[in-house]
Amino acid sequence: MSSQTPASPDQTSARPLVRFSKVTKRYGEHTVLDDLDLDVAAGEKVTIIGPSGSGKSTVLRILMTLETLSDGLIEIDGEPLWHERRTDQLRPASEAHLRKMRGQLGMVFQQFNLFPHMSVQRNLTEAPRQVLGLSRKEAQSRATELLERVGLADHANKYPGQLSGGQQQRVGIARALMMRPRIMLFDEPTSALDPELVGEVLHVIRTLADEHDLTVLMVTHEMSFARRFSDRVCFFDKGRIHEQGTPEQIFTDPREARTREFLRAVL
Ligand code: ADP
Ligand code: MG
């Protein structure tokens, strides 16, 4: 994507890279996101914390276009993610538009979601070859470079089942980065891992986010990581941002009773 529209700092610095304006998501009677406003600046690292069921994953899934929204507007770099509204359904202006918007995003899931029947290498090269039309050689060279960066250069020919959870998740991160997204979404990337494997994954996230100057939106229960990594922490409750601030403010001086209660329970 960035090869077609080179970043122009003068224009983009003024507006957020990602903007949720009054976004509502309902499943039947159940309102999961309630009039949500959320701006993320280019290069900003935002973590989302909050109780189970508060809508954290839904924010990421909607941005990734895995779900539609019921109301409101989401823009990436000033461009609406979805265009037309027909009855209660939002539609992309075209498949090409949706592909372009999706191309700016990469997502890493709690459960890795690797293709079990493909080698590590092929897990990385498949989408860039199919979607971006990279040659085998280009895709392989990109994969080799990224596997090196996540410390798995020697594991390219293994299958996911032969790797530890931490290694699988590092493959998941490398796979998302193969598409060269500007924005990375992480949904509890370490929640499925044994405690001793959490550190290696968080280290990789932090290093790569810095190196690639990524904009990051991450749901996590790793409070000490959130504190070190984020520019901003958003505490979600009942489909809204109940409180947000710098990690320092949220973790040492939360204003809202509900935030204090949550942090007391998890810290
Ligand atoms: P969190 O990630 O904060 O735990 P989620 O965003 O996954 O919360 O879910 C928020 C709420 O939306 C939950 O109450 C969940 O049960 C509900 N929900 C999520 N997906 C669906 C769905 N496909 N159908 C109905 N309800 C859903
Ligand atoms: Mg969730």
PDB file of C-alpha atoms and ligand atoms in Angstrom:
ATOM      1  CA  MET A   1       0.000   0.000   0.000  1.00  0.00           C
ATOM      2  CA  SER A   2       2.682   2.473   1.004  1.00  0.00           C
ATOM      3  CA  SER A   3       4.384   1.922  -2.345  1.00  0.00           C
ATOM      4  CA  GLN A   4       1.352   3.451  -4.081  1.00  0.00           C
ATOM      5  CA  THR A   5       0.688   6.309  -1.712  1.00  0.00           C
ATOM      6  CA  PRO A   6       3.902   7.514  -0.166  1.00  0.00           C
ATOM      7  CA  ALA A   7       3.481   8.915   3.312  1.00  0.00           C
ATOM      8  CA  SER A   8       3.315  12.667   3.331  1.00  0.00           C
ATOM      9  CA  PRO A   9       3.949  13.768   6.888  1.00  0.00           C
ATOM     10  CA  ASP A  10       2.731  17.290   6.248  1.00  0.00           C
ATOM     11  CA  GLN A  11      -0.760  16.144   5.432  1.00  0.00           C
ATOM     12  CA  THR A  12      -1.059  13.145   7.703  1.00  0.00           C
ATOM     13  CA  SER A  13       0.312  14.546  10.945  1.00  0.00           C
ATOM     14  CA  ALA A  14      -2.739  16.736  11.430  1.00  0.00           C
ATOM     15  CA  ARG A  15      -5.334  13.991  11.321  1.00  0.00           C
ATOM     16  CA  PRO A  16      -5.428  10.634  13.050  1.00  0.00           C
ATOM     17  CA  LEU A  17      -4.460   7.573  11.056  1.00  0.00           C
ATOM     18  CA  VAL A  18      -7.398   5.662  12.491  1.00  0.00           C
ATOM     19  CA  ARG A  19     -10.615   7.343  13.526  1.00  0.00           C
ATOM     20  CA  PHE A  20     -13.731   5.759  15.029  1.00  0.00           C
ATOM     21  CA  SER A  21     -16.573   8.290  15.108  1.00  0.00           C
ATOM     22  CA  LYS A  22     -19.681   7.371  17.061  1.00  0.00           C
ATOM     23  CA  VAL A  23     -19.301   3.707  16.230  1.00  0.00           C
ATOM     24  CA  THR A  24     -22.040   1.430  17.461  1.00  0.00           C
ATOM     25  CA  LYS A  25     -22.153  -2.328  17.094  1.00  0.00           C
ATOM     26  CA  ARG A  26     -25.219  -4.334  18.013  1.00  0.00           C
ATOM     27  CA  TYR A  27     -25.942  -8.012  17.941  1.00  0.00           C
ATOM     28  CA  GLY A  28     -29.720  -8.087  18.052  1.00  0.00           C
ATOM     29  CA  GLU A  29     -30.706  -6.300  21.252  1.00  0.00           C
ATOM     30  CA  HIS A  30     -27.206  -6.427  22.632  1.00  0.00           C
ATOM     31  CA  THR A  31     -25.142  -3.255  22.191  1.00  0.00           C
ATOM     32  CA  VAL A  32     -21.491  -4.250  22.152  1.00  0.00           C
ATOM     33  CA  LEU A  33     -19.951  -0.928  21.125  1.00  0.00           C
ATOM     34  CA  ASP A  34     -21.834   2.139  22.198  1.00  0.00           C
ATOM     35  CA  ASP A  35     -21.198   5.402  20.339  1.00  0.00           C
ATOM     36  CA  LEU A  36     -17.453   4.849  20.455  1.00  0.00           C
ATOM     37  CA  ASP A  37     -15.010   7.606  19.539  1.00  0.00           C
ATOM     38  CA  LEU A  38     -11.372   6.583  19.215  1.00  0.00           C
ATOM     39  CA  ASP A  39      -8.515   8.288  17.371  1.00  0.00           C
ATOM     40  CA  VAL A  40      -5.115   6.734  16.857  1.00  0.00           C
ATOM     41  CA  ALA A  41      -2.273   8.857  15.504  1.00  0.00           C
ATOM     42  CA  ALA A  42       0.259   7.517  13.016  1.00  0.00           C
ATOM     43  CA  GLY A  43       2.978   5.702  14.915  1.00  0.00           C
ATOM     44  CA  GLU A  44       1.025   5.724  18.147  1.00  0.00           C
ATOM     45  CA  LYS A  45       0.946   2.636  20.374  1.00  0.00           C
ATOM     46  CA  VAL A  46      -2.408   2.235  22.055  1.00  0.00           C
ATOM     47  CA  THR A  47      -3.341  -0.578  24.397  1.00  0.00           C
ATOM     48  CA  ILE A  48      -6.888  -1.525  25.266  1.00  0.00           C
ATOM     49  CA  ILE A  49      -7.571  -3.034  28.663  1.00  0.00           C
ATOM     50  CA  GLY A  50     -10.824  -3.895  30.350  1.00  0.00           C
ATOM     51  CA  PRO A  51     -13.100  -6.654  31.575  1.00  0.00           C
ATOM     52  CA  SER A  52     -14.183  -9.610  29.490  1.00  0.00           C
ATOM     53  CA  GLY A  53     -17.128  -8.788  27.235  1.00  0.00           C
ATOM     54  CA  SER A  54     -16.465  -5.027  27.221  1.00  0.00           C
ATOM     55  CA  GLY A  55     -16.054  -4.939  23.423  1.00  0.00           C
ATOM     56  CA  LYS A  56     -12.250  -4.945  23.097  1.00  0.00           C
ATOM     57  CA  SER A  57     -12.024  -7.656  20.445  1.00  0.00           C
ATOM     58  CA  THR A  58     -14.958  -6.176  18.576  1.00  0.00           C
ATOM     59  CA  VAL A  59     -13.051  -2.918  18.074  1.00  0.00           C
ATOM     60  CA  LEU A  60     -10.201  -4.789  16.397  1.00  0.00           C
ATOM     61  CA  ARG A  61     -12.459  -7.115  14.421  1.00  0.00           C
ATOM     62  CA  ILE A  62     -14.483  -4.200  13.054  1.00  0.00           C
ATOM     63  CA  LEU A  63     -11.365  -2.317  12.067  1.00  0.00           C
ATOM     64  CA  MET A  64     -10.034  -5.453  10.367  1.00  0.00           C
ATOM     65  CA  THR A  65     -13.394  -5.642   8.499  1.00  0.00           C
ATOM     66  CA  LEU A  66     -14.103  -9.064   9.996  1.00  0.00           C
ATOM     67  CA  GLU A  67     -17.363  -7.523  11.248  1.00  0.00           C
ATOM     68  CA  THR A  68     -19.466  -4.652   9.961  1.00  0.00           C
ATOM     69  CA  LEU A  69     -20.633  -1.815  12.175  1.00  0.00           C
ATOM     70  CA  SER A  70     -24.229  -0.947  12.999  1.00  0.00           C
ATOM     71  CA  ASP A  71     -23.730   2.800  13.016  1.00  0.00           C
ATOM     72  CA  GLY A  72     -21.040   5.446  12.874  1.00  0.00           C
ATOM     73  CA  LEU A  73     -17.952   5.915  10.746  1.00  0.00           C
ATOM     74  CA  ILE A  74     -14.450   4.458  10.679  1.00  0.00           C
ATOM     75  CA  GLU A  75     -11.748   6.173   8.673  1.00  0.00           C
ATOM     76  CA  ILE A  76      -8.196   5.217   7.912  1.00  0.00           C
ATOM     77  CA  ASP A  77      -6.088   8.173   6.920  1.00  0.00           C
ATOM     78  CA  GLY A  78      -9.255  10.178   6.263  1.00  0.00           C
ATOM     79  CA  GLU A  79     -10.812   7.538   4.026  1.00  0.00           C
ATOM     80  CA  PRO A  80     -13.969   5.711   5.103  1.00  0.00           C
ATOM     81  CA  LEU A  81     -13.500   1.996   5.636  1.00  0.00           C
ATOM     82  CA  TRP A  82     -17.014   1.316   4.355  1.00  0.00           C
ATOM     83  CA  HIS A  83     -18.822   3.553   1.944  1.00  0.00           C
ATOM     84  CA  GLU A  84     -22.448   2.950   1.169  1.00  0.00           C
ATOM     85  CA  ARG A  85     -25.219   2.423   3.633  1.00  0.00           C
ATOM     86  CA  ARG A  86     -28.102   0.259   2.495  1.00  0.00           C
ATOM     87  CA  THR A  87     -30.751  -0.361   5.093  1.00  0.00           C
ATOM     88  CA  ASP A  88     -28.690  -1.464   8.078  1.00  0.00           C
ATOM     89  CA  GLN A  89     -25.809  -2.825   6.032  1.00  0.00           C
ATOM     90  CA  LEU A  90     -22.650  -0.910   5.273  1.00  0.00           C
ATOM     91  CA  ARG A  91     -20.946  -1.854   2.084  1.00  0.00           C
ATOM     92  CA  PRO A  92     -17.566  -1.079   0.637  1.00  0.00           C
ATOM     93  CA  ALA A  93     -17.637   1.113  -2.437  1.00  0.00           C
ATOM     94  CA  SER A  94     -15.929  -1.749  -4.217  1.00  0.00           C
ATOM     95  CA  GLU A  95     -13.946  -4.873  -3.524  1.00  0.00           C
ATOM     96  CA  ALA A  96     -10.894  -2.981  -4.685  1.00  0.00           C
ATOM     97  CA  HIS A  97     -11.516  -0.293  -2.073  1.00  0.00           C
ATOM     98  CA  LEU A  98     -11.915  -2.869   0.679  1.00  0.00           C
ATOM     99  CA  ARG A  99      -8.741  -4.666  -0.387  1.00  0.00           C
ATOM    100  CA  LYS A 100      -6.844  -1.400  -0.326  1.00  0.00           C
ATOM    101  CA  MET A 101      -8.131  -0.535   3.150  1.00  0.00           C
ATOM    102  CA  ARG A 102      -7.411  -4.043   4.478  1.00  0.00           C
ATOM    103  CA  GLY A 103      -3.945  -3.906   3.017  1.00  0.00           C
ATOM    104  CA  GLN A 104      -3.010  -1.282   5.576  1.00  0.00           C
ATOM    105  CA  LEU A 105      -3.856  -3.567   8.468  1.00  0.00           C
ATOM    106  CA  GLY A 106      -2.318  -6.678   9.954  1.00  0.00           C
ATOM    107  CA  MET A 107      -3.821  -8.701  12.778  1.00  0.00           C
ATOM    108  CA  VAL A 108      -2.426 -11.180  15.268  1.00  0.00           C
ATOM    109  CA  PHE A 109      -4.857 -13.372  17.181  1.00  0.00           C
ATOM    110  CA  GLN A 110      -4.720 -15.038  20.556  1.00  0.00           C
ATOM    111  CA  GLN A 111      -4.894 -18.510  18.986  1.00  0.00           C
ATOM    112  CA  PHE A 112      -2.137 -17.899  16.383  1.00  0.00           C
ATOM    113  CA  ASN A 113      -4.400 -19.044  13.486  1.00  0.00           C
ATOM    114  CA  LEU A 114      -1.509 -20.466  11.475  1.00  0.00           C
ATOM    115  CA  PHE A 115      -2.222 -22.909   8.636  1.00  0.00           C
ATOM    116  CA  PRO A 116      -1.293 -26.239  10.261  1.00  0.00           C
ATOM    117  CA  HIS A 117      -0.660 -28.062   6.975  1.00  0.00           C
ATOM    118  CA  MET A 118       1.780 -25.463   5.662  1.00  0.00           C
ATOM    119  CA  SER A 119       5.413 -24.999   6.578  1.00  0.00           C
ATOM    120  CA  VAL A 120       6.389 -21.848   8.435  1.00  0.00           C
ATOM    121  CA  GLN A 121       7.840 -20.467   5.229  1.00  0.00           C
ATOM    122  CA  ARG A 122       4.654 -21.139   3.285  1.00  0.00           C
ATOM    123  CA  ASN A 123       2.517 -19.653   6.078  1.00  0.00           C
ATOM    124  CA  LEU A 124       4.428 -16.445   5.425  1.00  0.00           C
ATOM    125  CA  THR A 125       4.621 -16.487   1.639  1.00  0.00           C
ATOM    126  CA  GLU A 126       1.107 -17.661   0.753  1.00  0.00           C
ATOM    127  CA  ALA A 127      -0.845 -14.404   1.195  1.00  0.00           C
ATOM    128  CA  PRO A 128       1.760 -12.066  -0.298  1.00  0.00           C
ATOM    129  CA  ARG A 129       1.970 -14.294  -3.358  1.00  0.00           C
ATOM    130  CA  GLN A 130      -1.811 -14.616  -3.742  1.00  0.00           C
ATOM    131  CA  VAL A 131      -2.869 -11.130  -2.702  1.00  0.00           C
ATOM    132  CA  LEU A 132       0.098  -8.920  -3.570  1.00  0.00           C
ATOM    133  CA  GLY A 133       1.241 -11.027  -6.509  1.00  0.00           C
ATOM    134  CA  LEU A 134       4.828 -11.256  -5.264  1.00  0.00           C
ATOM    135  CA  SER A 135       7.063 -13.699  -7.097  1.00  0.00           C
ATOM    136  CA  ARG A 136       8.196 -16.786  -5.194  1.00  0.00           C
ATOM    137  CA  LYS A 137      11.647 -15.269  -4.899  1.00  0.00           C
ATOM    138  CA  GLU A 138      10.441 -11.915  -3.568  1.00  0.00           C
ATOM    139  CA  ALA A 139       8.123 -13.579  -1.074  1.00  0.00           C
ATOM    140  CA  GLN A 140      10.869 -15.933   0.101  1.00  0.00           C
ATOM    141  CA  SER A 141      13.343 -13.170   0.574  1.00  0.00           C
ATOM    142  CA  ARG A 142      10.825 -11.158   2.576  1.00  0.00           C
ATOM    143  CA  ALA A 143      10.043 -14.254   4.668  1.00  0.00           C
ATOM    144  CA  THR A 144      13.702 -15.007   5.328  1.00  0.00           C
ATOM    145  CA  GLU A 145      14.274 -11.468   6.520  1.00  0.00           C
ATOM    146  CA  LEU A 146      11.267 -11.492   8.859  1.00  0.00           C
ATOM    147  CA  LEU A 147      11.966 -14.962  10.258  1.00  0.00           C
ATOM    148  CA  GLU A 148      15.417 -13.688  11.080  1.00  0.00           C
ATOM    149  CA  ARG A 149      13.903 -10.702  12.883  1.00  0.00           C
ATOM    150  CA  VAL A 150      11.643 -12.889  15.025  1.00  0.00           C
ATOM    151  CA  GLY A 151      14.464 -15.316  15.808  1.00  0.00           C
ATOM    152  CA  LEU A 152      13.162 -18.234  13.740  1.00  0.00           C
ATOM    153  CA  ALA A 153      15.542 -18.321  10.786  1.00  0.00           C
ATOM    154  CA  ASP A 154      16.245 -22.007  11.442  1.00  0.00           C
ATOM    155  CA  HIS A 155      12.592 -23.028  11.546  1.00  0.00           C
ATOM    156  CA  ALA A 156      11.401 -22.076   8.054  1.00  0.00           C
ATOM    157  CA  ASN A 157      10.750 -25.649   6.964  1.00  0.00           C
ATOM    158  CA  LYS A 158       9.026 -26.812  10.120  1.00  0.00           C
ATOM    159  CA  TYR A 159       5.268 -27.086  10.556  1.00  0.00           C
ATOM    160  CA  PRO A 160       3.388 -25.098  13.217  1.00  0.00           C
ATOM    161  CA  GLY A 161       2.766 -28.255  15.263  1.00  0.00           C
ATOM    162  CA  GLN A 162       6.506 -28.702  15.700  1.00  0.00           C
ATOM    163  CA  LEU A 163       6.903 -25.289  17.347  1.00  0.00           C
ATOM    164  CA  SER A 164       6.272 -23.998  20.858  1.00  0.00           C
ATOM    165  CA  GLY A 165       3.386 -21.591  21.391  1.00  0.00           C
ATOM    166  CA  GLY A 166       5.766 -18.674  21.639  1.00  0.00           C
ATOM    167  CA  GLN A 167       7.426 -19.656  18.372  1.00  0.00           C
ATOM    168  CA  GLN A 168       4.058 -20.077  16.669  1.00  0.00           C
ATOM    169  CA  GLN A 169       2.984 -16.648  17.774  1.00  0.00           C
ATOM    170  CA  ARG A 170       6.237 -15.157  16.484  1.00  0.00           C
ATOM    171  CA  VAL A 171       5.438 -16.793  13.140  1.00  0.00           C
ATOM    172  CA  GLY A 172       1.980 -15.195  13.367  1.00  0.00           C
ATOM    173  CA  ILE A 173       3.570 -11.785  13.837  1.00  0.00           C
ATOM    174  CA  ALA A 174       6.014 -12.307  10.975  1.00  0.00           C
ATOM    175  CA  ARG A 175       3.166 -13.486   8.773  1.00  0.00           C
ATOM    176  CA  ALA A 176       1.133 -10.345   9.441  1.00  0.00           C
ATOM    177  CA  LEU A 177       4.158  -8.164   8.676  1.00  0.00           C
ATOM    178  CA  MET A 178       4.739  -9.875   5.320  1.00  0.00           C
ATOM    179  CA  MET A 179       1.977  -7.665   3.930  1.00  0.00           C
ATOM    180  CA  ARG A 180       3.800  -4.542   5.149  1.00  0.00           C
ATOM    181  CA  PRO A 181       0.829  -3.056   7.011  1.00  0.00           C
ATOM    182  CA  ARG A 182       1.042   0.388   8.594  1.00  0.00           C
ATOM    183  CA  ILE A 183      -1.280  -0.602  11.388  1.00  0.00           C
ATOM    184  CA  MET A 184      -0.957  -3.734  13.505  1.00  0.00           C
ATOM    185  CA  LEU A 185      -3.769  -5.105  15.625  1.00  0.00           C
ATOM    186  CA  PHE A 186      -2.989  -7.548  18.409  1.00  0.00           C
ATOM    187  CA  ASP A 187      -5.792  -9.317  20.253  1.00  0.00           C
ATOM    188  CA  GLU A 188      -4.379 -10.753  23.464  1.00  0.00           C
ATOM    189  CA  PRO A 189      -1.364 -12.141  21.608  1.00  0.00           C
ATOM    190  CA  THR A 190       0.106 -13.784  24.704  1.00  0.00           C
ATOM    191  CA  SER A 191      -3.003 -15.022  26.490  1.00  0.00           C
ATOM    192  CA  ALA A 192      -2.732 -18.563  25.117  1.00  0.00           C
ATOM    193  CA  LEU A 193       0.937 -18.917  26.076  1.00  0.00           C
ATOM    194  CA  ASP A 194       2.635 -20.559  29.010  1.00  0.00           C
ATOM    195  CA  PRO A 195       3.994 -17.789  31.251  1.00  0.00           C
ATOM    196  CA  GLU A 196       7.632 -18.483  30.399  1.00  0.00           C
ATOM    197  CA  LEU A 197       6.919 -17.871  26.683  1.00  0.00           C
ATOM    198  CA  VAL A 198       5.178 -14.528  27.078  1.00  0.00           C
ATOM    199  CA  GLY A 199       8.355 -12.463  27.289  1.00  0.00           C
ATOM    200  CA  GLU A 200       9.819 -13.565  23.944  1.00  0.00           C
ATOM    201  CA  VAL A 201       6.621 -12.632  22.101  1.00  0.00           C
ATOM    202  CA  LEU A 202       6.278  -9.249  23.770  1.00  0.00           C
ATOM    203  CA  HIS A 203       9.926  -8.544  23.016  1.00  0.00           C
ATOM    204  CA  VAL A 204       9.362  -9.268  19.320  1.00  0.00           C
ATOM    205  CA  ILE A 205       6.268  -7.058  19.221  1.00  0.00           C
ATOM    206  CA  ARG A 206       8.101  -4.201  20.803  1.00  0.00           C
ATOM    207  CA  THR A 207      11.190  -4.479  18.615  1.00  0.00           C
ATOM    208  CA  LEU A 208       9.273  -4.772  15.362  1.00  0.00           C
ATOM    209  CA  ALA A 209       6.818  -2.011  16.233  1.00  0.00           C
ATOM    210  CA  ASP A 210       9.799   0.285  16.716  1.00  0.00           C
ATOM    211  CA  GLU A 211      11.717  -0.838  13.651  1.00  0.00           C
ATOM    212  CA  HIS A 212       8.746  -0.602  11.306  1.00  0.00           C
ATOM    213  CA  ASP A 213       7.363   2.529  12.943  1.00  0.00           C
ATOM    214  CA  LEU A 214       4.030   0.755  13.242  1.00  0.00           C
ATOM    215  CA  THR A 215       0.795   2.142  14.527  1.00  0.00           C
ATOM    216  CA  VAL A 216      -0.373  -0.398  17.088  1.00  0.00           C
ATOM    217  CA  LEU A 217      -3.716  -1.144  18.649  1.00  0.00           C
ATOM    218  CA  MET A 218      -3.370  -3.959  21.144  1.00  0.00           C
ATOM    219  CA  VAL A 219      -5.714  -5.672  23.545  1.00  0.00           C
ATOM    220  CA  THR A 220      -3.744  -7.147  26.399  1.00  0.00           C
ATOM    221  CA  HIS A 221      -3.879  -8.346  29.975  1.00  0.00           C
ATOM    222  CA  GLU A 222      -0.126  -7.862  30.370  1.00  0.00           C
ATOM    223  CA  MET A 223      -0.291  -4.713  32.423  1.00  0.00           C
ATOM    224  CA  SER A 224       3.446  -4.276  32.896  1.00  0.00           C
ATOM    225  CA  PHE A 225       3.945  -4.548  29.147  1.00  0.00           C
ATOM    226  CA  ALA A 226       1.099  -2.092  28.489  1.00  0.00           C
ATOM    227  CA  ARG A 227       2.799   0.282  30.851  1.00  0.00           C
ATOM    228  CA  ARG A 228       6.189   0.116  29.164  1.00  0.00           C
ATOM    229  CA  PHE A 229       4.992  -0.127  25.582  1.00  0.00           C
ATOM    230  CA  SER A 230       2.041   2.200  25.133  1.00  0.00           C
ATOM    231  CA  ASP A 231       1.731   5.861  24.474  1.00  0.00           C
ATOM    232  CA  ARG A 232      -1.858   5.625  25.624  1.00  0.00           C
ATOM    233  CA  VAL A 233      -3.980   3.159  27.554  1.00  0.00           C
ATOM    234  CA  CYS A 234      -7.747   2.924  27.015  1.00  0.00           C
ATOM    235  CA  PHE A 235      -9.825   1.281  29.694  1.00  0.00           C
ATOM    236  CA  PHE A 236     -12.940  -0.227  28.126  1.00  0.00           C
ATOM    237  CA  ASP A 237     -16.139  -0.912  29.972  1.00  0.00           C
ATOM    238  CA  LYS A 238     -19.533  -1.739  28.464  1.00  0.00           C
ATOM    239  CA  GLY A 239     -18.597  -0.876  24.901  1.00  0.00           C
ATOM    240  CA  ARG A 240     -17.119   2.517  25.660  1.00  0.00           C
ATOM    241  CA  ILE A 241     -13.812   4.020  26.620  1.00  0.00           C
ATOM    242  CA  HIS A 242     -14.468   4.571  30.283  1.00  0.00           C
ATOM    243  CA  GLU A 243     -11.119   6.237  30.897  1.00  0.00           C
ATOM    244  CA  GLN A 244      -7.945   6.816  28.887  1.00  0.00           C
ATOM    245  CA  GLY A 245      -4.598   8.394  29.493  1.00  0.00           C
ATOM    246  CA  THR A 246      -0.883   7.843  29.549  1.00  0.00           C
ATOM    247  CA  PRO A 247       0.177   4.544  31.115  1.00  0.00           C
ATOM    248  CA  GLU A 248       1.592   6.540  33.983  1.00  0.00           C
ATOM    249  CA  GLN A 249      -1.732   8.202  34.686  1.00  0.00           C
ATOM    250  CA  ILE A 250      -3.899   5.118  34.226  1.00  0.00           C
ATOM    251  CA  PHE A 251      -1.725   2.795  36.286  1.00  0.00           C
ATOM    252  CA  THR A 252      -0.716   5.144  39.078  1.00  0.00           C
ATOM    253  CA  ASP A 253      -3.573   7.608  39.284  1.00  0.00           C
ATOM    254  CA  PRO A 254      -6.772   6.277  37.673  1.00  0.00           C
ATOM    255  CA  ARG A 255      -9.596   8.758  38.059  1.00  0.00           C
ATOM    256  CA  GLU A 256     -12.561   6.470  37.697  1.00  0.00           C
ATOM    257  CA  ALA A 257     -13.693   4.068  40.389  1.00  0.00           C
ATOM    258  CA  ARG A 258     -14.368   1.379  37.799  1.00  0.00           C
ATOM    259  CA  THR A 259     -10.807   1.616  36.456  1.00  0.00           C
ATOM    260  CA  ARG A 260      -9.386   1.366  39.979  1.00  0.00           C
ATOM    261  CA  GLU A 261     -11.533  -1.664  40.680  1.00  0.00           C
ATOM    262  CA  PHE A 262     -10.409  -3.398  37.467  1.00  0.00           C
ATOM    263  CA  LEU A 263      -6.737  -2.675  38.089  1.00  0.00           C
ATOM    264  CA  ARG A 264      -6.992  -3.884  41.682  1.00  0.00           C
ATOM    265  CA  ALA A 265      -8.359  -7.176  40.395  1.00  0.00           C
ATOM    266  CA  VAL A 266      -5.716  -7.755  37.701  1.00  0.00           C
ATOM    267  CA  LEU A 267      -2.521  -6.247  39.109  1.00  0.00           C
TER     268      LEU A 267
HETATM  269  P1  ADP B   1     -13.957  -8.610  24.870  1.00  0.00           P
HETATM  270  O1  ADP B   1     -12.952  -8.837  23.793  1.00  0.00           O
HETATM  271  O2  ADP B   1     -13.803  -7.300  25.589  1.00  0.00           O
HETATM  272  O3  ADP B   1     -13.991  -9.738  25.856  1.00  0.00           O
HETATM  273  P2  ADP B   1     -15.883  -8.870  22.740  1.00  0.00           P
HETATM  274  O4  ADP B   1     -15.634  -7.703  21.880  1.00  0.00           O
HETATM  275  O5  ADP B   1     -15.367 -10.182  22.271  1.00  0.00           O
HETATM  276  O6  ADP B   1     -15.407  -8.553  24.224  1.00  0.00           O
HETATM  277  O7  ADP B   1     -17.445  -9.071  22.930  1.00  0.00           O
HETATM  278  C1  ADP B   1     -18.263  -8.094  23.485  1.00  0.00           C
HETATM  279  C2  ADP B   1     -19.652  -8.632  23.620  1.00  0.00           C
HETATM  280  O8  ADP B   1     -20.181  -8.938  22.351  1.00  0.00           O
HETATM  281  C3  ADP B   1     -19.738  -9.908  24.450  1.00  0.00           C
HETATM  282  O9  ADP B   1     -20.833  -9.802  25.292  1.00  0.00           O
HETATM  283  C4  ADP B   1     -19.943 -10.979  23.402  1.00  0.00           C
HETATM  284  O10 ADP B   1     -20.709 -12.031  23.923  1.00  0.00           O
HETATM  285  C5  ADP B   1     -20.705 -10.244  22.323  1.00  0.00           C
HETATM  286  N1  ADP B   1     -20.456 -10.809  20.977  1.00  0.00           N
HETATM  287  C6  ADP B   1     -19.272 -10.848  20.338  1.00  0.00           C
HETATM  288  N2  ADP B   1     -19.383 -11.420  19.123  1.00  0.00           N
HETATM  289  C7  ADP B   1     -20.694 -11.750  18.994  1.00  0.00           C
HETATM  290  C8  ADP B   1     -21.480 -12.388  17.957  1.00  0.00           C
HETATM  291  N3  ADP B   1     -20.909 -12.784  16.806  1.00  0.00           N
HETATM  292  N4  ADP B   1     -22.788 -12.552  18.205  1.00  0.00           N
HETATM  293  C9  ADP B   1     -23.365 -12.142  19.340  1.00  0.00           C
HETATM  294  N5  ADP B   1     -22.692 -11.541  20.357  1.00  0.00           N
HETATM  295  C10 ADP B   1     -21.384 -11.357  20.193  1.00  0.00           C
HETATM  296 MG    MG B   2     -11.614 -10.357  23.464  1.00  0.00          MG
END
